[in-house]
Coordinates of C-alpha atoms in Angstrom, one line a residue:
M1 CA 210.1 -64.0 -148.1
S2 CA 209.5 -65.3 -144.6
W3 CA 206.0 -66.2 -143.3
Q4 CA 206.3 -63.4 -140.8
T5 CA 206.7 -60.9 -143.6
Y6 CA 203.4 -62.2 -145.1
V7 CA 201.7 -61.5 -141.8
D8 CA 203.4 -58.1 -141.1
E9 CA 203.2 -56.6 -144.5
H10 CA 200.2 -58.2 -146.2
L11 CA 197.8 -59.1 -143.4
M12 CA 198.5 -56.3 -140.9
C13 CA 198.7 -53.8 -143.7
E14 CA 196.6 -50.6 -143.8
I15 CA 193.4 -50.7 -145.8
D16 CA 191.4 -47.4 -146.1
D17 CA 193.2 -46.1 -142.9
Q18 CA 192.2 -49.3 -141.0
H19 CA 194.1 -52.5 -140.2
L20 CA 193.5 -55.9 -138.5
T21 CA 194.0 -56.1 -134.8
A22 CA 195.6 -59.5 -135.1
A23 CA 196.5 -62.0 -137.8
A24 CA 198.2 -65.3 -138.3
I25 CA 199.0 -68.1 -140.8
L26 CA 198.9 -71.5 -139.2
G27 CA 199.3 -75.0 -140.6
Q28 CA 196.1 -77.0 -140.7
D29 CA 197.6 -79.0 -137.8
G30 CA 197.7 -75.8 -135.7
S31 CA 201.4 -75.2 -136.0
V32 CA 202.1 -71.5 -136.1
W33 CA 203.9 -70.4 -139.4
A34 CA 203.7 -66.7 -138.4
Q35 CA 201.5 -64.5 -136.3
S36 CA 201.2 -60.9 -135.1
D37 CA 202.1 -60.2 -131.4
S38 CA 198.4 -59.6 -130.7
F39 CA 197.2 -63.0 -132.0
P40 CA 195.6 -65.1 -129.2
P41 CA 197.1 -68.4 -128.3
L42 CA 194.9 -71.1 -129.7
K43 CA 194.0 -74.4 -128.1
P44 CA 194.2 -77.7 -130.0
E45 CA 190.4 -78.0 -129.7
D46 CA 190.0 -74.6 -131.4
I47 CA 191.9 -75.8 -134.5
C48 CA 190.0 -79.2 -134.4
G49 CA 186.6 -77.3 -134.4
I50 CA 187.7 -75.1 -137.3
M51 CA 188.9 -78.0 -139.4
K52 CA 185.7 -80.0 -138.6
D53 CA 183.6 -77.0 -139.8
F54 CA 185.5 -76.9 -143.1
D55 CA 184.8 -80.6 -143.5
E56 CA 181.2 -80.4 -142.2
P57 CA 179.9 -76.8 -142.8
G58 CA 177.7 -75.6 -140.0
F59 CA 179.5 -77.7 -137.3
L60 CA 180.5 -74.6 -135.3
A61 CA 177.3 -72.6 -135.7
P62 CA 175.5 -74.1 -132.6
K63 CA 178.6 -73.9 -130.3
G64 CA 180.5 -70.9 -131.7
L65 CA 184.1 -70.4 -133.0
Y66 CA 186.6 -70.2 -130.2
L67 CA 189.9 -68.4 -130.5
G68 CA 191.7 -68.8 -127.2
S69 CA 189.3 -67.5 -124.6
K70 CA 187.0 -65.6 -126.9
K71 CA 183.8 -67.0 -128.5
Y72 CA 182.7 -65.8 -131.9
M73 CA 179.2 -66.2 -133.3
V74 CA 179.6 -68.0 -136.6
I75 CA 178.0 -66.0 -139.5
Q76 CA 177.7 -66.5 -143.2
G77 CA 180.9 -67.9 -144.8
E78 CA 181.8 -70.0 -147.8
P79 CA 181.4 -73.8 -147.0
G80 CA 184.7 -75.6 -147.0
A81 CA 186.7 -72.3 -147.8
V82 CA 185.9 -69.5 -145.4
I83 CA 184.6 -69.2 -141.8
R84 CA 183.4 -65.8 -140.5
G85 CA 182.7 -65.0 -136.9
K86 CA 181.3 -62.0 -135.1
L87 CA 182.1 -60.7 -131.5
G88 CA 180.6 -57.4 -130.5
S89 CA 181.7 -54.7 -133.0
G90 CA 184.5 -56.9 -134.3
G91 CA 185.0 -60.4 -135.7
V92 CA 187.2 -62.9 -137.5
T93 CA 187.7 -64.3 -140.9
V94 CA 189.5 -67.7 -141.4
K95 CA 190.4 -68.8 -145.0
K96 CA 191.5 -72.4 -145.7
T97 CA 194.2 -73.1 -148.3
G98 CA 195.7 -76.4 -149.3
Q99 CA 198.0 -76.5 -146.4
A100 CA 197.3 -73.5 -144.1
L101 CA 194.7 -71.4 -142.3
V102 CA 194.8 -67.7 -142.7
F103 CA 193.3 -65.7 -139.7
G104 CA 192.3 -62.1 -139.5
I105 CA 190.8 -60.5 -136.4
Y106 CA 189.3 -57.0 -136.6
D107 CA 187.6 -54.5 -134.4
D108 CA 185.5 -51.4 -135.1
P109 CA 186.1 -49.2 -137.1
M110 CA 187.4 -51.8 -139.6
T111 CA 184.5 -53.4 -141.4
P112 CA 183.9 -57.1 -141.9
G113 CA 184.2 -56.6 -145.7
Q114 CA 187.7 -55.0 -145.2
C115 CA 188.8 -58.0 -143.1
N116 CA 187.4 -60.5 -145.6
M117 CA 189.2 -58.8 -148.4
V118 CA 192.6 -58.8 -146.7
V119 CA 192.4 -62.4 -145.4
E120 CA 190.8 -63.9 -148.5
R121 CA 193.2 -62.2 -150.8
M122 CA 196.2 -63.7 -148.9
G123 CA 194.5 -67.1 -148.8
D124 CA 193.8 -67.0 -152.6
Y125 CA 197.5 -66.0 -153.2
L126 CA 198.7 -69.0 -151.1
I127 CA 196.3 -71.3 -153.0
D128 CA 197.7 -70.0 -156.3
Q129 CA 201.2 -70.8 -155.0
G130 CA 200.2 -74.4 -154.2
L131 CA 200.1 -73.8 -150.5

C-alpha cells in the first residue's frame, strides 16, 4: 500500500458523516511521504518547532504552532507523543511515531475528538508497524 493510500483512505475517511479538511504523513525531517491536496505547504521552521515541542513539551505554547501561514493555539496534548492546536472553530492534531509525523486538520462541524481519533489511530498503527 502506498503512503498516499494511507492518507486518502485512512486519514481523509468519513467518521460520523465528517472528515478532515487536510491530512499528511511526513518524515520527522519534514519530507512529505503523502498528503491531501488541501494540506498547507510547511516551512522548515514549522517542522523544527514541532520536533522541538516533542522533545521539550510546552515549547510551542507561548508562540503557537504554525502550519504554513496559519497559527494555531497549542492546547492539551500528550507530552512527547501528540500536539493539539486550535484555530477558530477548527484545529490540528499531530501524532509522532518512530519515524513520522501524522497530521490531521479539521474544521467545524468535525469535532476535536473525531480528529484526534483518526490521527492517533493512524499514528498508533504506524508505531505498531515499527514506523
